[in-house]
Amino acid sequence: MSKGFASNFRLYLIAFLILGGLTGIGVRLVFLHVIDRADLLAHVEKTRRQIIVDNARRGDILDANGHLLATSRTLIVLGVDPQSLRPEDEAKWPRLAELIGMPWPELHRVMTTKTRGPAPAAAAVPPAAAGLAFNVMPGNPGETTDETALDDAPDTTGQRPIRWARLSEGVEESVYDQIQALGIRGVYGNRTYRRTYPHNALAAHLVGYVNKAGEPASGVEAYADFYLRGQNGWREGERDGRRRELAQFRTREVRPVDGYHVFLTIDTVVQHLVEAELQHIARQFRPAKATIIVSDARSGFILGLGNYPSFNLNEFNTAPLDVQRNTAITDQLDPGSTFKIVPAAGALNDGLVTPSTRFDCMLATIEYKGRTRRFIPDDHRYDHLLPVSEIISRSSNIGAAQLGMKLGEQRLYQYARAFGFGERAGFPFGGEIPGMLNAPEQWTVPDITRIPAGYSVSATPLQIHYAMGTIASGGELLRPQIIREIRDASNEPVYRFDRQVKRRVVSEQTARSVARMLQGVVRRGEGTAPDAAIPGYEVAGKTGTAQKLVNGAYSKTNHIGSFSGFFPASRPELVITVIVDDGRVPGKPAYGSIVAAPSFKRLAEQLIQHLDIKPVDYTAGARLVAMEGGRR
Amino acid sequence: MHKSDNRAFVNQFLIYSLVGMLCFGGTVGMGTVWLRHQISESANAARLVENRIREIERHVTEYRAEIERLQNPAELERLNREWRLGLQQATPAQVVHIDTDPVQTLAAKRNRELFTDSPAAVTLNVAFRN
């Protein structure tokens, strides 16, 4: 063999040692990779591998001017791994209990409970048998997954070591910083998004809410959930002994896609004014319910919609379900005299009458189709025959019934349907009902005198509003819309909603004629609602007072008072409807002219300022004033 | 040692090669470890930056929600009452609508004042409502 500088013995020794070492390594590798493979793999997967869920941020709900109505903020779900607690940290536990507002005995119990009983059969699958056992770490293990999901495998007695026990569901970021500063090993939190409503009760029936389980329960939250919710992401990787992610070992990653933002048509200020007026009505008349709707006369977009009573979105769990109903679309009522625009517009549109056609409104009965029909009596006696314009402005039941008879049952029904009565207005969410409008075949004998006056027909406040909106828009029935635009997380428009016309109901000329007649309603000495007049502005509207059905009979003490109108009459910009259900007025019935018309005026005056609505002819009747330095 | 012997030279060459390979392998190994360490450092640094960005975004969202809460009209009205500011919304009667361009009107008024000895009495066509 070699005659080199090393002896053969040494060479053999080195070769033997190297070979022996390699053999030892080989044997160990066989144990690690073949014999103990399954156990070790399960252990490694359990302790190191993890899938972290990245929660997508739910999109915001904003008003037309970009004010936040609903947004998502982070809160920390705090928990403890009792296996990791150190005895030297026990002195800090009382401070922890104080920070999270948990009774000390309760916290002590959670911290010292190390195991729990056997899991249900379905969950008691050993990690090895269940294949790869990843630690799925969602954004909020305390909320979205079972607490027991992170438990270790059960021991021989079936007891499972607890690896996650919830301490608090919602810890603020600043409090969490203090908890982290305590340095208690084993206490850690996971961030989750929670819905918050900065304006509390504002537009509660429109915005809706997301419940504690993260499910959208009502309003835009539920309707636009497809756009709002986004898509959660996840990443697969490893973590170290301190549960920190080892970013270099990320193997797969799917980024979360945040939800889209939904821009509503409502204006926060308009909505606030609506709700402030509802509060005023509630204080003054103590009604059972009240509704105010404000919409854009040209587009049909809802600018404000409020109901009384209402509730705080941030405390939805304390509000009765009855209060959470959007009564503007879920409750029906007799529209009363606000319905009189239907026979009047219909008869005008069909050329059966003109605004100056006169009717005898002092009759008690009339012959119609061979039978004597009794009118609903008017509140006033008239000393002359009333033209159609006065039938509207004085709200004559007898005159309206005669207009209905001119049209006949079928045409009256067709016009009522065309104005939107008896069918859903198309409000996108909230359980809208169609109201009640029977087909002529189902009418009883008195119906031809009652329906034109707004009885024997039921409608939602929204239907009454959009029927008036039909006159304001020039004869077209518009679809009520609440969502203006959808934008993605980077604020780029995704979809924009525009004005939608459901149908043309009457000609533009007829609508203008009716609008002129409706102006008489607010004229002092002529109409029923002079309190709705706004100096300098042409206001058109109609009062309504309907007796409520109590125990199957029309009550003489319980009324629904309403006023629905728009302005400026010759160039309508806003439609406002005020409905007060069962208001209390000392000594007299709660007529629409008393409980609703003044609210219309107060609200309109404020909206004129906020929306900068100018009178149609603001130089007419004005006197000149000098302007000095921009001041009057 | 028989350095002139060919086989001895081969042995010596093998030893040097082995040492050289060990050094090279060690260097490559150390380099790989260093590289992996650097990768892990960079990945963790990136993770920290990501976390920081998310934290800032969280704070932005929180502040935005808080600002919105403070801008709530009901909250502003409450502050108006509490601080006795006496702020009230104008009524239509207090507002004058001008039917001409206010910029041009004010400019004309200002120019008249500049080019006359005494301030001009300016009368504008503005509407006044009671």
mmCIF file of C-alpha atoms in Angstrom, chain A residues 1-5 11 54 57 60 62 66-69 71-75 172-173 177 191 193 196 198-200 202 235 244-250 253 255 268-269 272-273 276 534-537 605-610 612-615 617-630 632, chain B residues 1-2 5 7-9 11-13 15-16 18 36-37 39-47 50-51 54-55 57-59 61-62 64-75 77 89-100 102 105-106 109 113 120-130:
data_model
loop_
_atom_site.group_PDB
_atom_site.id
_atom_site.type_symbol
_atom_site.label_atom_id
_atom_site.label_comp_id
_atom_site.label_asym_id
_atom_site.label_seq_id
_atom_site.Cartn_x
_atom_site.Cartn_y
_atom_site.Cartn_z
ATOM 1 C CA MET A 1 0.000 0.000 0.000
ATOM 2 C CA SER A 2 1.142 3.522 0.441
ATOM 3 C CA LYS A 3 4.587 4.567 1.382
ATOM 4 C CA GLY A 4 3.465 8.130 2.072
ATOM 5 C CA PHE A 5 3.808 10.153 5.208
ATOM 6 C CA LEU A 11 -5.245 5.379 7.650
ATOM 7 C CA ASP A 54 -55.590 37.208 7.179
ATOM 8 C CA ARG A 57 -61.349 44.336 6.107
ATOM 9 C CA ASP A 60 -67.144 51.110 4.817
ATOM 10 C CA LEU A 62 -70.558 56.221 3.622
ATOM 11 C CA GLY A 66 -68.138 60.640 2.082
ATOM 12 C CA HIS A 67 -69.027 60.747 5.783
ATOM 13 C CA LEU A 68 -68.554 57.394 7.483
ATOM 14 C CA LEU A 69 -71.743 55.694 8.577
ATOM 15 C CA THR A 71 -66.620 51.225 9.474
ATOM 16 C CA SER A 72 -64.498 48.388 10.800
ATOM 17 C CA ARG A 73 -62.018 48.863 13.587
ATOM 18 C CA THR A 74 -59.687 46.399 15.174
ATOM 19 C CA LEU A 75 -60.197 44.964 18.618
ATOM 20 C CA GLU A 172 -58.824 48.223 22.859
ATOM 21 C CA GLU A 173 -55.435 48.655 21.226
ATOM 22 C CA ASP A 177 -50.337 47.754 24.760
ATOM 23 C CA ARG A 191 -56.753 41.111 16.280
ATOM 24 C CA TYR A 193 -62.292 43.574 12.911
ATOM 25 C CA THR A 196 -68.628 50.380 14.582
ATOM 26 C CA PRO A 198 -69.714 56.568 14.412
ATOM 27 C CA HIS A 199 -73.107 58.263 14.148
ATOM 28 C CA ASN A 200 -74.829 55.864 16.572
ATOM 29 C CA LEU A 202 -78.320 58.028 12.630
ATOM 30 C CA ARG A 235 -50.550 32.173 4.517
ATOM 31 C CA ARG A 244 -43.729 34.167 16.248
ATOM 32 C CA GLU A 245 -44.067 33.636 12.561
ATOM 33 C CA LEU A 246 -40.840 32.692 10.757
ATOM 34 C CA ALA A 247 -41.374 34.818 7.713
ATOM 35 C CA GLN A 248 -38.590 33.115 5.732
ATOM 36 C CA PHE A 249 -40.442 29.826 5.828
ATOM 37 C CA ARG A 250 -43.643 31.081 4.281
ATOM 38 C CA GLU A 253 -49.598 33.106 0.648
ATOM 39 C CA ARG A 255 -53.409 38.099 0.131
ATOM 40 C CA THR A 268 -75.795 62.905 6.941
ATOM 41 C CA VAL A 269 -77.021 66.426 7.638
ATOM 42 C CA HIS A 272 -79.911 64.371 11.112
ATOM 43 C CA LEU A 273 -82.492 67.082 10.423
ATOM 44 C CA ALA A 276 -84.289 65.821 14.927
ATOM 45 C CA ILE A 534 -92.705 78.844 3.119
ATOM 46 C CA PRO A 535 -92.527 82.557 2.310
ATOM 47 C CA GLY A 536 -90.857 83.094 -1.023
ATOM 48 C CA TYR A 537 -91.101 79.486 -2.123
ATOM 49 C CA GLU A 605 -86.691 75.652 5.748
ATOM 50 C CA GLN A 606 -83.590 73.977 7.103
ATOM 51 C CA LEU A 607 -83.052 71.965 3.935
ATOM 52 C CA ILE A 608 -83.325 75.110 1.843
ATOM 53 C CA GLN A 609 -80.277 76.435 3.692
ATOM 54 C CA HIS A 610 -78.316 73.228 3.697
ATOM 55 C CA ASP A 612 -78.936 75.928 -1.140
ATOM 56 C CA ILE A 613 -82.316 75.683 -2.822
ATOM 57 C CA LYS A 614 -83.205 78.956 -4.463
ATOM 58 C CA PRO A 615 -86.711 80.209 -5.034
ATOM 59 C CA ASP A 617 -88.153 83.604 -9.194
ATOM 60 C CA TYR A 618 -86.287 85.163 -6.361
ATOM 61 C CA THR A 619 -86.323 88.691 -7.703
ATOM 62 C CA ALA A 620 -90.088 88.827 -7.934
ATOM 63 C CA GLY A 621 -91.687 90.740 -5.136
ATOM 64 C CA ALA A 622 -88.363 91.593 -3.645
ATOM 65 C CA ARG A 623 -87.260 94.966 -2.588
ATOM 66 C CA LEU A 624 -83.806 96.209 -3.383
ATOM 67 C CA VAL A 625 -81.260 96.361 -0.669
ATOM 68 C CA ALA A 626 -77.787 97.785 -0.636
ATOM 69 C CA MET A 627 -74.938 95.444 -0.169
ATOM 70 C CA GLU A 628 -72.064 96.854 1.805
ATOM 71 C CA GLY A 629 -68.957 94.754 2.098
ATOM 72 C CA GLY A 630 -70.893 91.636 1.351
ATOM 73 C CA ARG A 632 -76.956 93.434 3.930
ATOM 74 C CA MET B 1 8.695 11.477 4.060
ATOM 75 C CA HIS B 2 9.555 10.582 0.524
ATOM 76 C CA ASP B 5 8.086 9.414 -4.547
ATOM 77 C CA ARG B 7 2.770 7.747 -4.760
ATOM 78 C CA ALA B 8 3.775 9.921 -1.821
ATOM 79 C CA PHE B 9 3.022 12.897 -3.996
ATOM 80 C CA ASN B 11 -1.080 10.907 -1.043
ATOM 81 C CA GLN B 12 0.051 14.419 -0.319
ATOM 82 C CA PHE B 13 -2.095 15.700 -3.157
ATOM 83 C CA ILE B 15 -4.581 15.216 1.638
ATOM 84 C CA TYR B 16 -4.265 18.751 0.328
ATOM 85 C CA LEU B 18 -9.236 16.867 0.950
ATOM 86 C CA ARG B 36 -30.025 31.918 4.842
ATOM 87 C CA HIS B 37 -29.570 33.995 7.935
ATOM 88 C CA ILE B 39 -32.752 35.913 4.052
ATOM 89 C CA SER B 40 -34.425 35.243 7.384
ATOM 90 C CA GLU B 41 -33.334 38.646 8.690
ATOM 91 C CA SER B 42 -34.705 40.359 5.584
ATOM 92 C CA ALA B 43 -37.941 38.370 5.709
ATOM 93 C CA ASN B 44 -38.436 39.231 9.351
ATOM 94 C CA ALA B 45 -37.579 42.870 8.718
ATOM 95 C CA ALA B 46 -40.166 42.879 5.909
ATOM 96 C CA ARG B 47 -42.667 41.257 8.255
ATOM 97 C CA GLU B 50 -45.734 44.993 7.151
ATOM 98 C CA ASN B 51 -46.924 44.847 10.738
ATOM 99 C CA ARG B 54 -50.959 47.519 9.359
ATOM 100 C CA GLU B 55 -50.666 49.139 12.772
ATOM 101 C CA GLU B 57 -53.575 51.694 9.027
ATOM 102 C CA ARG B 58 -55.407 50.545 12.135
ATOM 103 C CA HIS B 59 -54.704 53.824 13.838
ATOM 104 C CA THR B 61 -59.077 53.883 10.771
ATOM 105 C CA GLU B 62 -59.571 54.482 14.480
ATOM 106 C CA ARG B 64 -61.086 58.490 11.189
ATOM 107 C CA ALA B 65 -63.945 56.868 13.054
ATOM 108 C CA GLU B 66 -63.314 59.119 16.040
ATOM 109 C CA ILE B 67 -63.258 62.254 13.863
ATOM 110 C CA GLU B 68 -66.496 61.116 12.256
ATOM 111 C CA ARG B 69 -68.061 60.598 15.671
ATOM 112 C CA LEU B 70 -67.050 64.098 16.701
ATOM 113 C CA GLN B 71 -68.447 65.542 13.458
ATOM 114 C CA ASN B 72 -71.817 63.955 14.055
ATOM 115 C CA PRO B 73 -74.370 66.803 13.810
ATOM 116 C CA ALA B 74 -75.957 65.734 17.105
ATOM 117 C CA GLU B 75 -72.553 65.912 18.795
ATOM 118 C CA GLU B 77 -75.267 70.568 18.563
ATOM 119 C CA GLN B 89 -78.976 77.864 11.393
ATOM 120 C CA ALA B 90 -80.101 80.734 9.209
ATOM 121 C CA THR B 91 -83.724 80.894 8.171
ATOM 122 C CA PRO B 92 -84.729 81.602 4.570
ATOM 123 C CA ALA B 93 -85.777 85.133 5.609
ATOM 124 C CA GLN B 94 -82.217 85.911 6.666
ATOM 125 C CA VAL B 95 -80.717 84.913 3.347
ATOM 126 C CA VAL B 96 -80.414 87.165 0.333
ATOM 127 C CA HIS B 97 -80.192 85.528 -3.049
ATOM 128 C CA ILE B 98 -78.177 87.438 -5.621
ATOM 129 C CA ASP B 99 -79.100 86.953 -9.257
ATOM 130 C CA THR B 100 -75.743 88.129 -10.616
ATOM 131 C CA PRO B 102 -71.179 87.831 -6.774
ATOM 132 C CA THR B 105 -70.562 92.427 -8.435
ATOM 133 C CA LEU B 106 -68.095 92.822 -5.595
ATOM 134 C CA LYS B 109 -68.235 97.781 -6.297
ATOM 135 C CA GLU B 113 -64.701 102.917 -4.684
ATOM 136 C CA ALA B 120 -69.845 104.956 -3.855
ATOM 137 C CA ALA B 121 -73.293 104.130 -2.665
ATOM 138 C CA VAL B 122 -73.837 100.802 -4.298
ATOM 139 C CA THR B 123 -77.248 99.449 -4.989
ATOM 140 C CA LEU B 124 -77.511 95.869 -6.072
ATOM 141 C CA ASN B 125 -80.392 93.882 -7.374
ATOM 142 C CA VAL B 126 -80.828 91.409 -4.602
ATOM 143 C CA ALA B 127 -83.904 89.726 -3.349
ATOM 144 C CA PHE B 128 -85.120 90.168 0.158
ATOM 145 C CA ARG B 129 -87.666 87.947 1.785
ATOM 146 C CA ASN B 130 -89.465 88.605 4.984
#
